[in-house]
Short mmCIF file of C-alpha atoms and ligand atoms in Angstrom, two decimals:
data_model
loop_
_atom_site.label_atom_id
_atom_site.label_comp_id
_atom_site.label_asym_id
_atom_site.label_seq_id
_atom_site.Cartn_x
_atom_site.Cartn_y
_atom_site.Cartn_z
CA MET A 1 55.78 -68.98 222.41
CA GLY A 2 52.06 -69.70 222.81
CA LYS A 3 49.53 -66.99 223.50
CA SER A 4 49.29 -67.80 227.23
CA GLN A 5 53.08 -67.90 227.43
CA LYS A 6 53.25 -64.47 225.80
CA THR A 7 50.73 -63.12 228.28
CA ALA A 8 52.62 -64.58 231.22
CA PHE A 9 55.85 -63.12 229.89
CA ALA A 10 54.29 -59.70 229.40
CA LEU A 11 52.85 -59.77 232.92
CA ALA A 12 56.19 -60.79 234.41
CA ALA A 13 57.95 -58.00 232.50
CA ALA A 14 55.37 -55.49 233.64
CA GLY A 15 55.76 -56.71 237.23
CA LEU A 16 59.50 -56.30 237.05
CA LEU A 17 59.13 -52.77 235.72
CA VAL A 18 56.81 -51.85 238.59
CA ILE A 19 59.27 -53.26 241.14
CA LEU A 20 62.13 -51.39 239.49
CA ALA A 21 60.17 -48.15 239.50
CA LEU A 22 59.35 -48.58 243.20
CA LEU A 23 63.02 -49.25 244.01
CA VAL A 24 64.19 -46.16 242.15
CA THR A 25 61.57 -44.00 243.86
CA ASP A 26 62.64 -45.37 247.22
CA ILE A 27 66.33 -44.67 246.57
CA MET A 28 65.51 -41.13 245.44
CA ARG A 29 63.41 -40.51 248.53
CA ARG A 30 66.17 -41.81 250.81
CA GLU A 31 68.77 -39.62 249.13
CA ALA A 32 66.58 -36.56 249.47
CA THR A 33 66.11 -37.08 253.23
CA SER A 34 69.62 -38.40 253.93
CA PRO A 35 71.41 -36.41 256.66
CA ALA A 36 74.50 -36.37 254.41
CA ALA A 37 72.63 -33.79 252.33
CA ALA A 38 73.18 -31.23 255.14
CA PRO A 39 76.39 -29.18 254.85
CA SER A 40 79.06 -30.82 256.94
CA ARG A 41 82.06 -29.22 258.58
CA PRO A 42 85.49 -30.28 257.32
CA ASP A 43 87.24 -32.55 259.77
CA ILE A 44 90.12 -30.16 260.48
CA GLY A 45 91.54 -29.28 263.88
CA GLY A 46 91.07 -30.65 267.35
CA ALA A 47 92.92 -31.27 270.57
CA PHE A 48 96.59 -30.36 270.82
CA SER A 49 99.25 -30.43 273.50
CA LEU A 50 102.11 -27.98 272.93
CA VAL A 51 104.58 -25.65 274.65
CA ASP A 52 104.21 -21.87 274.71
CA MET A 53 106.85 -19.12 274.47
CA ASN A 54 107.45 -19.29 278.23
CA GLY A 55 108.13 -23.02 278.08
CA GLN A 56 104.76 -23.83 279.68
CA ASN A 57 102.57 -26.70 278.53
CA VAL A 58 99.47 -25.56 276.72
CA THR A 59 96.45 -27.26 275.17
CA GLN A 60 93.48 -26.00 273.14
CA ALA A 61 91.60 -25.61 276.45
CA GLN A 62 93.77 -22.56 277.16
CA TYR A 63 92.00 -20.77 274.29
CA ALA A 64 88.43 -21.95 274.91
CA GLY A 65 85.99 -19.25 273.78
CA LYS A 66 88.55 -17.59 271.51
CA ASN A 67 88.39 -17.79 267.75
CA LEU A 68 91.78 -19.13 266.75
CA LEU A 69 93.55 -17.74 263.71
CA ILE A 70 96.30 -20.30 263.19
CA TYR A 71 99.26 -20.40 260.87
CA PHE A 72 101.77 -23.24 260.70
CA GLY A 73 105.33 -22.41 259.68
CA PHE A 74 108.89 -21.95 260.90
CA THR A 75 111.03 -19.00 261.92
CA TYR A 76 113.80 -19.75 259.38
CA CYS A 77 111.29 -19.45 256.53
CA PRO A 78 112.70 -16.93 254.02
CA ASP A 79 109.47 -15.50 252.65
CA VAL A 80 106.13 -17.27 252.87
CA CYS A 81 105.79 -17.45 256.65
CA PRO A 82 106.76 -13.82 257.32
CA MET A 83 104.25 -12.75 254.65
CA ALA A 84 101.46 -14.80 256.21
CA LEU A 85 102.20 -13.45 259.69
CA MET A 86 102.34 -9.87 258.42
CA HIS A 87 98.95 -10.29 256.77
CA MET A 88 97.47 -11.83 259.92
CA GLY A 89 98.77 -9.03 262.15
CA GLY A 90 97.69 -6.36 259.67
CA ALA A 91 94.21 -7.86 259.33
CA LEU A 92 93.73 -7.91 263.10
CA ASP A 93 94.76 -4.24 263.34
CA ILE A 94 92.32 -3.29 260.56
CA LEU A 95 89.52 -5.32 262.18
CA ALA A 96 90.27 -3.74 265.55
CA GLU A 97 89.41 -0.31 264.12
CA SER A 98 85.99 -1.27 262.73
CA ALA A 99 85.01 -4.09 265.10
CA PRO A 100 87.17 -4.03 268.24
CA GLN A 101 85.23 -6.75 270.08
CA ARG A 102 85.42 -9.11 267.15
CA ALA A 103 89.12 -8.45 266.78
CA ALA A 104 89.59 -9.10 270.49
CA SER A 105 87.75 -12.43 270.15
CA VAL A 106 90.52 -13.66 267.86
CA GLN A 107 93.66 -15.28 269.24
CA PRO A 108 96.37 -15.43 266.57
CA LEU A 109 98.66 -18.46 266.85
CA PHE A 110 101.81 -19.50 265.06
CA ILE A 111 102.54 -23.21 265.43
CA THR A 112 105.99 -24.27 264.31
CA VAL A 113 106.59 -27.14 261.92
CA ASP A 114 110.30 -27.05 262.90
CA PRO A 115 110.47 -27.85 266.63
CA GLU A 116 114.20 -28.61 266.43
CA ARG A 117 115.17 -25.00 265.84
CA ASP A 118 112.03 -23.17 266.99
CA THR A 119 112.52 -23.21 270.75
CA PRO A 120 110.21 -21.13 272.98
CA GLU A 121 112.91 -18.40 273.10
CA ALA A 122 113.36 -18.39 269.32
CA LEU A 123 109.60 -18.07 268.85
CA ALA A 124 109.30 -15.24 271.38
CA GLU A 125 112.02 -13.30 269.55
CA TYR A 126 110.40 -13.91 266.18
CA MET A 127 106.79 -13.11 267.12
CA ILE A 128 107.53 -9.54 268.24
CA ASN A 129 108.29 -8.70 264.59
CA PHE A 130 104.66 -9.22 263.65
CA HIS A 131 101.97 -8.54 266.22
CA PRO A 132 101.93 -8.02 270.00
CA ARG A 133 99.10 -10.55 270.47
CA LEU A 134 100.61 -13.25 268.30
CA VAL A 135 101.52 -16.37 270.32
CA GLY A 136 104.09 -18.88 269.07
CA LEU A 137 103.75 -22.53 270.02
CA THR A 138 106.28 -25.33 269.78
CA GLY A 139 106.68 -28.76 271.38
CA SER A 140 108.47 -32.07 271.13
CA PRO A 141 108.76 -33.54 267.63
CA LYS A 142 105.94 -35.93 268.53
CA GLN A 143 103.70 -33.15 269.89
CA ILE A 144 104.23 -31.20 266.67
CA ARG A 145 103.64 -34.28 264.47
CA ASP A 146 100.38 -35.00 266.30
CA THR A 147 99.20 -31.39 265.99
CA LEU A 148 100.04 -31.24 262.29
CA ALA A 149 98.05 -34.44 261.76
CA VAL A 150 95.01 -33.03 263.57
CA TYR A 151 95.10 -29.89 261.39
CA ARG A 152 96.01 -31.82 258.22
CA VAL A 153 99.17 -29.78 257.73
CA TYR A 154 101.99 -31.16 255.63
CA ALA A 155 105.61 -30.40 256.55
CA SER A 156 108.87 -31.97 255.43
CA LYS A 157 112.56 -31.15 255.79
CA VAL A 158 114.38 -30.21 252.58
CA MET A 159 118.06 -29.40 252.15
CA ASP A 160 118.74 -25.87 250.98
CA GLU A 161 120.97 -25.91 247.89
CA GLY A 162 124.41 -24.53 248.73
CA ALA A 163 123.54 -23.87 252.36
CA SER A 164 124.53 -26.02 255.31
CA ASP A 165 121.11 -25.69 256.90
CA TYR A 166 117.76 -27.13 255.96
CA LEU A 167 114.40 -25.57 255.11
CA MET A 168 110.90 -26.86 255.73
CA ASP A 169 108.56 -27.51 252.86
CA HIS A 170 105.10 -26.97 254.33
CA SER A 171 101.48 -26.29 253.50
CA SER A 172 100.67 -22.61 253.83
CA ILE A 173 97.10 -22.09 254.96
CA ILE A 174 95.68 -19.74 257.59
CA TYR A 175 92.95 -21.48 259.57
CA LEU A 176 90.09 -19.81 261.40
CA MET A 177 88.63 -21.96 264.18
CA ASP A 178 85.68 -21.09 266.42
CA GLY A 179 85.63 -20.82 270.23
CA GLU A 180 85.38 -24.58 270.51
CA ASN A 181 88.31 -25.07 268.16
CA ARG A 182 86.09 -26.20 265.30
CA TYR A 183 86.89 -25.29 261.70
CA LEU A 184 85.25 -22.11 260.38
CA ALA A 185 87.28 -21.15 257.33
CA HIS A 186 90.72 -21.10 255.80
CA PHE A 187 92.55 -18.41 253.89
CA ASP A 188 95.51 -18.26 251.55
CA HIS A 189 98.66 -16.67 252.99
CA ASN A 190 98.76 -14.38 249.93
CA LEU A 191 95.55 -12.60 250.92
CA PRO A 192 96.44 -8.95 251.66
CA ALA A 193 95.66 -7.72 255.19
CA GLN A 194 92.71 -5.58 254.03
CA GLU A 195 91.14 -8.53 252.24
CA LEU A 196 91.83 -10.92 255.11
CA ALA A 197 90.19 -8.47 257.54
CA ALA A 198 87.06 -8.38 255.35
CA ARG A 199 86.94 -12.17 255.21
CA LEU A 200 87.34 -12.40 258.98
CA GLN A 201 84.47 -9.95 259.40
CA GLN A 202 82.32 -12.28 257.26
CA LYS A 203 83.35 -15.55 258.81
CA LEU A 204 83.66 -14.72 262.52
CA PRO A 205 80.65 -15.84 264.57
NI1 LIG B 1 107.21 -20.94 255.50
#
């Protein structure tokens, strides 16, 4: 390499470095101002079309303005579903003592993952065990499938060992949605009523 060649090479290398530095700065600036940096709401929940305990068609519009506390399960569930519903009912009663208006803004819903056995009548009978304001919703297998998809709930039939009947394996999450049926929070079904009430107090708008 001659002296002029060396100089040209050095200049080219320096030029490349400058370009690289500019590119990196630009990328960093774009990332800093990107709208994706804002906290985004999980894409959970949305429109549903179901059947209530009186056999009437119902959609999310029925509950517009109410904060929905939703649990998905089935009435034949031996343990997990009853526990979740007990905690939900208990939490609403506790909240009603300290913040009656907030408690009243909540509509508790139980949406079945087992529409074959959970008829409107079966749901009505089951709900009275837990809370007077709890509403059970069912629907056709397709209506239930669509609703589960919208709320990202997993449910699958499993045979019960030694029994003639089946059980449902299902995700066990309590959802809190706002008055426009948009996701606010979710809670574990194991959360005791007192704790769930405190979390509702925090998360309710
Ligand atoms: Ni269950």
